[in-house]
mmCIF file of C-alpha atoms in Angstrom:
data_model
loop_
_atom_site.group_PDB
_atom_site.id
_atom_site.type_symbol
_atom_site.label_atom_id
_atom_site.label_comp_id
_atom_site.label_asym_id
_atom_site.label_seq_id
_atom_site.Cartn_x
_atom_site.Cartn_y
_atom_site.Cartn_z
ATOM 1 C CA PRO A 1 9.204 5.728 19.447
ATOM 2 C CA VAL A 2 9.006 5.649 15.648
ATOM 3 C CA SER A 3 12.517 4.166 15.516
ATOM 4 C CA LYS A 4 11.030 0.917 16.878
ATOM 5 C CA LEU A 5 8.926 0.609 13.721
ATOM 6 C CA ARG A 6 12.193 0.338 11.786
ATOM 7 C CA PRO A 7 11.529 2.862 9.005
ATOM 8 C CA LYS A 8 13.206 1.838 5.775
ATOM 9 C CA LYS A 9 15.971 3.866 4.195
ATOM 10 C CA PRO A 10 14.280 6.236 1.788
ATOM 11 C CA LEU A 11 14.950 6.722 -1.873
ATOM 12 C CA VAL A 12 15.731 10.394 -2.492
ATOM 13 C CA GLY A 13 15.401 12.442 -5.676
ATOM 14 C CA ASN A 14 15.739 16.146 -6.488
ATOM 15 C CA VAL A 15 13.000 18.620 -7.416
ATOM 16 C CA ASP A 16 14.481 19.111 -10.879
ATOM 17 C CA ASP A 17 14.783 15.390 -11.700
ATOM 18 C CA SER A 18 12.522 14.279 -14.542
ATOM 19 C CA VAL A 19 9.473 12.103 -13.952
ATOM 20 C CA LEU A 20 11.119 9.397 -16.062
ATOM 21 C CA SER A 21 14.391 9.398 -14.106
ATOM 22 C CA VAL A 22 12.571 9.198 -10.760
ATOM 23 C CA CYS A 23 10.413 6.318 -12.049
ATOM 24 C CA GLN A 24 13.464 4.482 -13.309
ATOM 25 C CA MET A 25 15.226 4.971 -9.990
ATOM 26 C CA MET A 26 12.193 3.646 -8.085
ATOM 27 C CA SER A 27 11.925 0.663 -10.439
ATOM 28 C CA GLU A 28 15.609 -0.153 -10.196
ATOM 29 C CA LYS A 29 15.648 0.039 -6.410
ATOM 30 C CA ARG A 30 12.230 -1.649 -6.084
ATOM 31 C CA HIS A 31 10.636 1.157 -4.113
ATOM 32 C CA ASP A 32 7.054 2.350 -4.499
ATOM 33 C CA ALA A 33 7.765 5.856 -3.201
ATOM 34 C CA CYS A 34 10.522 8.435 -3.432
ATOM 35 C CA LEU A 35 11.209 11.483 -1.262
ATOM 36 C CA ILE A 36 12.039 14.650 -3.174
ATOM 37 C CA VAL A 37 14.442 17.218 -1.740
ATOM 38 C CA GLY A 38 14.840 20.863 -2.719
ATOM 39 C CA GLU A 39 18.036 22.705 -3.575
ATOM 40 C CA ASP A 40 18.612 23.329 0.136
ATOM 41 C CA GLY A 41 18.524 19.591 0.848
ATOM 42 C CA GLY A 42 15.284 19.892 2.817
ATOM 43 C CA LEU A 43 12.280 17.674 2.142
ATOM 44 C CA ALA A 44 10.156 19.236 -0.599
ATOM 45 C CA GLY A 45 7.743 16.440 -1.444
ATOM 46 C CA ILE A 46 6.973 12.770 -1.889
ATOM 47 C CA VAL A 47 5.934 10.828 -4.967
ATOM 48 C CA SER A 48 4.545 7.288 -5.135
ATOM 49 C CA ASP A 49 3.686 4.820 -7.886
ATOM 50 C CA THR A 50 0.043 5.857 -7.415
ATOM 51 C CA ASP A 51 0.932 9.510 -8.107
ATOM 52 C CA ILE A 52 2.691 8.476 -11.310
ATOM 53 C CA VAL A 53 -0.509 6.821 -12.530
ATOM 54 C CA ARG A 54 -2.916 9.522 -11.366
ATOM 55 C CA ARG A 55 -0.933 12.664 -12.113
ATOM 56 C CA VAL A 56 1.280 11.637 -15.020
ATOM 57 C CA VAL A 57 -0.130 8.776 -17.081
ATOM 58 C CA ALA A 58 -3.842 9.535 -16.618
ATOM 59 C CA LYS A 59 -3.247 13.266 -17.179
ATOM 60 C CA HIS A 60 -1.047 12.869 -20.288
ATOM 61 C CA VAL A 61 1.893 14.625 -18.607
ATOM 62 C CA ASP A 62 5.213 14.433 -20.440
ATOM 63 C CA HIS A 63 7.636 12.014 -18.771
ATOM 64 C CA GLY A 64 10.433 14.515 -19.316
ATOM 65 C CA ASP A 65 8.734 17.092 -17.074
ATOM 66 C CA SER A 66 10.323 17.728 -13.701
ATOM 67 C CA ILE A 67 9.029 15.738 -10.756
ATOM 68 C CA ASP A 68 8.165 18.770 -8.640
ATOM 69 C CA GLY A 69 5.075 19.377 -10.767
ATOM 70 C CA ILE A 70 3.478 16.074 -9.785
ATOM 71 C CA MET A 71 4.838 15.282 -6.318
ATOM 72 C CA THR A 72 2.804 15.802 -3.156
ATOM 73 C CA PRO A 73 4.457 18.918 -1.689
ATOM 74 C CA LYS A 74 5.294 19.369 1.992
ATOM 75 C CA PRO A 75 4.167 15.931 3.157
ATOM 76 C CA THR A 76 3.281 15.257 6.792
ATOM 77 C CA CYS A 77 6.380 13.944 8.590
ATOM 78 C CA VAL A 78 7.280 12.387 11.911
ATOM 79 C CA SER A 79 10.568 12.301 13.773
ATOM 80 C CA MET A 80 12.423 9.209 14.963
ATOM 81 C CA SER A 81 11.608 10.100 18.562
ATOM 82 C CA ASP A 82 7.859 10.639 18.026
ATOM 83 C CA SER A 83 5.371 8.129 19.373
ATOM 84 C CA ALA A 84 5.017 5.068 17.155
ATOM 85 C CA VAL A 85 1.327 4.899 17.993
ATOM 86 C CA ASP A 86 0.744 8.489 16.918
ATOM 87 C CA ALA A 87 2.607 7.834 13.677
ATOM 88 C CA LEU A 88 0.493 4.772 12.901
ATOM 89 C CA GLY A 89 -2.630 6.696 13.872
ATOM 90 C CA THR A 90 -1.710 9.500 11.480
ATOM 91 C CA MET A 91 -1.276 6.996 8.655
ATOM 92 C CA VAL A 92 -4.541 5.179 9.281
ATOM 93 C CA GLU A 93 -6.655 8.295 9.833
ATOM 94 C CA ASN A 94 -5.348 10.063 6.737
ATOM 95 C CA HIS A 95 -4.988 6.963 4.614
ATOM 96 C CA PHE A 96 -1.290 7.669 4.058
ATOM 97 C CA ARG A 97 0.611 4.716 2.669
ATOM 98 C CA HIS A 98 3.929 6.400 3.411
ATOM 99 C CA LEU A 99 5.171 8.718 6.126
ATOM 100 C CA PRO A 100 8.631 10.358 5.921
ATOM 101 C CA VAL A 101 10.772 10.247 9.063
ATOM 102 C CA LEU A 102 13.134 13.100 9.979
ATOM 103 C CA ASP A 103 15.998 13.317 12.468
ATOM 104 C CA GLU A 104 16.454 16.097 15.044
ATOM 105 C CA LYS A 105 18.009 18.377 12.425
ATOM 106 C CA GLY A 106 15.084 17.963 10.043
ATOM 107 C CA SER A 107 16.982 15.768 7.580
ATOM 108 C CA VAL A 108 15.184 12.847 5.976
ATOM 109 C CA VAL A 109 16.328 9.565 7.495
ATOM 110 C CA GLY A 110 13.554 7.090 6.799
ATOM 111 C CA LEU A 111 10.178 6.217 5.374
ATOM 112 C CA LEU A 112 7.390 4.362 7.141
ATOM 113 C CA ASP A 113 5.281 2.058 5.009
ATOM 114 C CA ILE A 114 1.853 1.205 6.406
ATOM 115 C CA ALA A 115 1.808 -2.240 4.792
ATOM 116 C CA LYS A 116 5.131 -3.137 6.390
ATOM 117 C CA CYS A 117 3.952 -1.881 9.801
ATOM 118 C CA LEU A 118 0.747 -3.864 9.531
ATOM 119 C CA TYR A 119 2.483 -7.016 8.362
ATOM 120 C CA GLU A 120 4.927 -6.844 11.245
ATOM 121 C CA ALA A 121 1.999 -6.512 13.622
ATOM 122 C CA ILE A 122 0.417 -9.620 12.135
ATOM 123 C CA THR A 123 3.679 -11.560 12.316
ATOM 124 C CA LYS A 124 4.103 -10.710 15.994
ATOM 125 C CA LEU A 125 0.547 -11.712 16.771
ATOM 126 C CA GLU A 126 0.865 -14.977 14.874
ATOM 127 C CA LYS A 127 3.936 -15.809 16.936
ATOM 128 C CA MET A 128 1.903 -15.199 20.076
ATOM 129 C CA LYS A 129 -0.876 -17.359 18.794
ATOM 130 C CA GLN A 130 1.570 -20.228 18.256
ATOM 131 C CA LYS A 131 2.645 -19.901 21.867
ATOM 132 C CA GLY A 132 -0.962 -20.645 22.736
ATOM 133 C CA GLY A 133 -1.862 -17.157 23.863
ATOM 134 C CA LYS A 134 -5.582 -16.559 24.236
ATOM 135 C CA GLY A 135 -7.656 -13.618 25.321
ATOM 136 C CA GLY A 136 -7.266 -9.895 25.564
ATOM 137 C CA ALA A 137 -4.339 -9.483 27.944
ATOM 138 C CA ASP A 138 -2.011 -11.287 25.550
ATOM 139 C CA VAL A 139 -3.134 -9.103 22.700
ATOM 140 C CA ASP A 140 -2.339 -6.028 24.772
ATOM 141 C CA ALA A 141 1.079 -7.437 25.608
ATOM 142 C CA ALA A 142 1.767 -8.101 21.937
ATOM 143 C CA LEU A 143 0.649 -4.628 20.995
ATOM 144 C CA ALA A 144 2.878 -3.154 23.680
ATOM 145 C CA SER A 145 5.912 -5.015 22.381
ATOM 146 C CA LEU A 146 4.947 -4.081 18.837
ATOM 147 C CA ALA A 147 5.011 -0.395 19.583
ATOM 148 C CA GLY A 148 7.957 -0.820 21.921
ATOM 149 C CA VAL A 149 5.949 0.936 24.599
ATOM 150 C CA GLY A 150 3.918 0.229 27.686
ATOM 151 C CA GLY A 151 0.343 0.602 28.844
ATOM 152 C CA ALA A 152 -1.315 3.737 27.570
ATOM 153 C CA GLN A 153 0.303 3.768 24.162
ATOM 154 C CA ALA A 154 -0.349 0.082 23.653
ATOM 155 C CA ALA A 155 -3.966 0.890 24.389
ATOM 156 C CA ALA A 156 -3.914 3.507 21.636
ATOM 157 C CA LEU A 157 -2.481 1.041 19.169
ATOM 158 C CA SER A 158 -4.972 -1.519 20.347
ATOM 159 C CA ALA A 159 -7.796 0.897 19.610
ATOM 160 C CA LEU A 160 -6.308 1.471 16.176
ATOM 161 C CA LEU A 161 -5.906 -2.126 15.069
ATOM 162 C CA GLY A 162 -7.689 -3.713 17.987
ATOM 163 C CA PRO A 163 -10.794 -5.162 16.358
ATOM 164 C CA LEU A 164 -8.616 -6.791 13.727
ATOM 165 C CA LEU A 165 -5.857 -7.930 16.019
ATOM 166 C CA ALA A 166 -8.068 -9.272 18.779
ATOM 167 C CA GLN A 167 -9.358 -11.717 16.183
ATOM 168 C CA VAL A 168 -5.884 -12.859 15.214
ATOM 169 C CA ALA A 169 -5.093 -13.637 18.824
ATOM 170 C CA GLY A 170 -8.355 -15.514 19.183
ATOM 171 C CA GLY A 171 -9.890 -13.124 21.651
ATOM 172 C CA GLY A 172 -12.624 -11.583 19.530
ATOM 173 C CA ASP A 173 -16.316 -12.159 19.133
ATOM 174 C CA GLY A 174 -16.146 -13.283 15.523
ATOM 175 C CA ALA A 175 -17.352 -10.023 14.042
ATOM 176 C CA VAL A 176 -14.517 -9.486 11.573
ATOM 177 C CA PRO A 177 -15.986 -8.339 8.253
ATOM 178 C CA THR A 178 -15.733 -10.573 5.209
ATOM 179 C CA LEU A 179 -14.312 -9.360 1.916
ATOM 180 C CA ARG A 180 -17.820 -9.475 0.456
ATOM 181 C CA LYS A 181 -18.868 -6.894 3.026
ATOM 182 C CA VAL A 182 -15.783 -4.758 2.435
ATOM 183 C CA LEU A 183 -16.421 -4.759 -1.313
ATOM 184 C CA SER A 184 -20.155 -4.109 -1.214
ATOM 185 C CA GLY A 185 -20.910 -0.872 -3.000
ATOM 186 C CA ARG A 186 -17.357 -0.570 -4.364
ATOM 187 C CA LYS A 187 -16.917 -0.634 -8.104
ATOM 188 C CA ALA A 188 -14.024 -2.721 -9.375
ATOM 189 C CA VAL A 189 -11.823 -1.651 -12.287
ATOM 190 C CA LYS A 190 -12.309 -4.327 -14.935
ATOM 191 C CA VAL A 191 -10.698 -3.990 -18.354
ATOM 192 C CA GLY A 192 -10.398 -6.299 -21.341
ATOM 193 C CA PRO A 193 -6.966 -7.675 -22.291
ATOM 194 C CA GLY A 194 -6.869 -5.463 -25.396
ATOM 195 C CA THR A 195 -7.308 -2.204 -23.440
ATOM 196 C CA ASN A 196 -4.249 0.017 -23.799
ATOM 197 C CA ILE A 197 -2.101 1.109 -20.869
ATOM 198 C CA ARG A 198 -3.205 4.751 -20.976
ATOM 199 C CA ASP A 199 -6.931 3.924 -20.838
ATOM 200 C CA THR A 200 -6.366 1.331 -18.125
ATOM 201 C CA ALA A 201 -4.411 3.870 -16.062
ATOM 202 C CA ILE A 202 -7.173 6.465 -16.439
ATOM 203 C CA GLU A 203 -9.691 3.997 -14.986
ATOM 204 C CA MET A 204 -7.279 3.038 -12.203
ATOM 205 C CA ALA A 205 -6.717 6.695 -11.370
ATOM 206 C CA GLU A 206 -10.442 7.396 -11.138
ATOM 207 C CA ALA A 207 -11.168 4.428 -8.893
ATOM 208 C CA ARG A 208 -7.861 4.618 -7.012
ATOM 209 C CA GLN A 209 -7.355 0.895 -7.366
ATOM 210 C CA ALA A 210 -5.469 -1.607 -9.489
ATOM 211 C CA ALA A 211 -7.106 -3.070 -12.593
ATOM 212 C CA LEU A 212 -8.471 -6.576 -12.979
ATOM 213 C CA VAL A 213 -8.118 -7.882 -16.516
ATOM 214 C CA VAL A 214 -11.228 -9.848 -17.388
ATOM 215 C CA GLU A 215 -11.971 -11.880 -20.517
ATOM 216 C CA ASP A 216 -15.278 -13.719 -21.055
ATOM 217 C CA ASP A 217 -16.190 -12.894 -17.444
ATOM 218 C CA ALA A 218 -13.082 -14.702 -16.151
ATOM 219 C CA LEU A 219 -10.109 -13.134 -14.355
ATOM 220 C CA VAL A 220 -7.057 -13.429 -16.605
ATOM 221 C CA GLY A 221 -4.703 -10.870 -15.085
ATOM 222 C CA ILE A 222 -3.994 -8.022 -12.691
ATOM 223 C CA PHE A 223 -2.294 -4.716 -13.450
ATOM 224 C CA THR A 224 -1.215 -2.555 -10.525
ATOM 225 C CA PHE A 225 0.059 0.991 -9.974
ATOM 226 C CA LYS A 226 3.536 -0.435 -9.529
ATOM 227 C CA ASP A 227 3.226 -2.249 -12.865
ATOM 228 C CA VAL A 228 2.317 0.987 -14.664
ATOM 229 C CA MET A 229 5.456 2.578 -13.261
ATOM 230 C CA ASN A 230 7.863 -0.361 -13.543
ATOM 231 C CA ARG A 231 6.717 -2.052 -16.733
ATOM 232 C CA ALA A 232 5.364 0.872 -18.747
ATOM 233 C CA VAL A 233 6.695 4.312 -17.748
ATOM 234 C CA SER A 234 10.209 3.238 -16.708
ATOM 235 C CA LYS A 235 10.593 1.096 -19.826
ATOM 236 C CA GLU A 236 9.300 3.924 -22.024
ATOM 237 C CA VAL A 237 6.709 1.782 -23.791
ATOM 238 C CA PRO A 238 4.142 3.603 -25.965
ATOM 239 C CA LEU A 239 1.149 3.811 -23.637
ATOM 240 C CA GLU A 240 -1.548 4.119 -26.305
ATOM 241 C CA LEU A 241 -0.150 1.294 -28.416
ATOM 242 C CA THR A 242 0.526 -1.278 -25.714
ATOM 243 C CA ALA A 243 -2.208 -3.684 -24.627
ATOM 244 C CA VAL A 244 -2.542 -4.294 -20.911
ATOM 245 C CA SER A 245 -2.343 -8.042 -21.602
ATOM 246 C CA SER A 246 1.314 -7.690 -22.575
ATOM 247 C CA LEU A 247 2.331 -6.099 -19.257
ATOM 248 C CA MET A 248 -0.150 -7.540 -16.740
ATOM 249 C CA THR A 249 0.608 -10.305 -14.250
ATOM 250 C CA PRO A 250 -1.313 -13.221 -15.788
ATOM 251 C CA SER A 251 -3.436 -15.727 -13.850
ATOM 252 C CA PRO A 252 -3.156 -14.031 -10.457
ATOM 253 C CA ASP A 253 -4.109 -15.842 -7.276
ATOM 254 C CA SER A 254 -7.532 -14.903 -5.984
ATOM 255 C CA VAL A 255 -9.548 -15.518 -2.832
ATOM 256 C CA LEU A 256 -13.207 -16.194 -2.088
ATOM 257 C CA PRO A 257 -15.438 -13.346 -0.861
ATOM 258 C CA ASP A 258 -16.286 -15.184 2.360
ATOM 259 C CA MET A 259 -12.702 -14.885 3.569
ATOM 260 C CA ASP A 260 -12.457 -12.388 6.421
ATOM 261 C CA VAL A 261 -10.273 -9.304 6.559
ATOM 262 C CA ILE A 262 -7.708 -10.856 8.893
ATOM 263 C CA GLU A 263 -7.239 -13.914 6.690
ATOM 264 C CA ALA A 264 -6.889 -11.616 3.705
ATOM 265 C CA LEU A 265 -4.179 -9.573 5.434
ATOM 266 C CA GLN A 266 -2.400 -12.773 6.412
ATOM 267 C CA THR A 267 -2.610 -14.095 2.855
ATOM 268 C CA MET A 268 -1.201 -10.837 1.533
ATOM 269 C CA HIS A 269 1.523 -10.899 4.162
ATOM 270 C CA ASP A 270 2.479 -14.541 3.504
ATOM 271 C CA ASN A 271 2.619 -14.060 -0.264
ATOM 272 C CA LYS A 272 3.917 -10.489 -0.251
ATOM 273 C CA PHE A 273 0.875 -9.400 -2.297
ATOM 274 C CA LEU A 274 -0.218 -5.776 -2.100
ATOM 275 C CA ASN A 275 -3.455 -6.497 -3.942
ATOM 276 C CA LEU A 276 -5.795 -9.451 -3.706
ATOM 277 C CA PRO A 277 -8.460 -10.214 -6.350
ATOM 278 C CA VAL A 278 -11.738 -11.531 -4.944
ATOM 279 C CA VAL A 279 -13.579 -14.067 -7.093
ATOM 280 C CA GLU A 280 -16.748 -16.100 -6.442
ATOM 281 C CA GLU A 281 -16.598 -19.902 -6.592
ATOM 282 C CA ASP A 282 -18.317 -19.813 -9.983
ATOM 283 C CA GLY A 283 -15.581 -17.518 -11.311
ATOM 284 C CA THR A 284 -17.536 -14.258 -11.128
ATOM 285 C CA VAL A 285 -15.027 -11.462 -10.549
ATOM 286 C CA LEU A 286 -16.173 -9.479 -7.536
ATOM 287 C CA GLY A 287 -13.377 -6.979 -7.013
ATOM 288 C CA LEU A 288 -10.008 -6.289 -5.487
ATOM 289 C CA VAL A 289 -8.820 -5.486 -1.984
ATOM 290 C CA ASP A 290 -5.555 -3.884 -0.920
ATOM 291 C CA VAL A 291 -4.066 -3.004 2.442
ATOM 292 C CA MET A 292 -5.614 0.452 2.414
ATOM 293 C CA THR A 293 -9.149 -0.853 1.853
ATOM 294 C CA LEU A 294 -8.785 -3.323 4.702
ATOM 295 C CA ILE A 295 -7.837 -0.951 7.506
#
């Protein structure tokens, strides 16, 4: 059941809260999403840091406007007793980062985060690997314990993350894609350090990815959806007058494009990164991967 995935306690706001107050609440509590309830206490919508960038900052929406104008209304939900595999499948197929969890009465009790689910899967598989597990049967056993279920459902989860996870457990045929392959044909968001926050956010919104700050062809910083919300909107900085260089994370870690997807997920898991810049050995900035691009 979904309860085995240990959904985190959700942050909850009201439909008439302002965009600014919801952002400040998310920043203060270090959440990247907030569930919005209506006057009747029922779930009305969900809003994430990405929505703040795409529907508020990039669209010049006033931060005093109420949140119900920019939230995603009536989000897909699961209940605590639903199948964990189905829940994960729903997230992967629809590219949902977050999935609200309801109890029997329809009240909001949790929020599933795909990154957290994936990282826990990797952690479990790494533990197995240390025990010297090899081959497919062990992977299936790990997947079963991961989903807290037996046979058939483990098979479903295995189909979902199987190609990735078989590699982690050492059972695969070496065909895990490299980051170079994942990034081929994808355009990265590259901005100069002097670009203002509003313009950076507009580019991020269009490409649906975080911005790489590049100066003289070298990577000097990264600026993510969470940063727009936490460091700009919540702090009420003037978006047109603030250079991205003043709010970015400077000198971010990067990885080489020949790293494979599994190693990238493990690196992100170990360092608690949500985004990973990919840079050639000669310093050429290739792009950026996040959890959603890797699955």
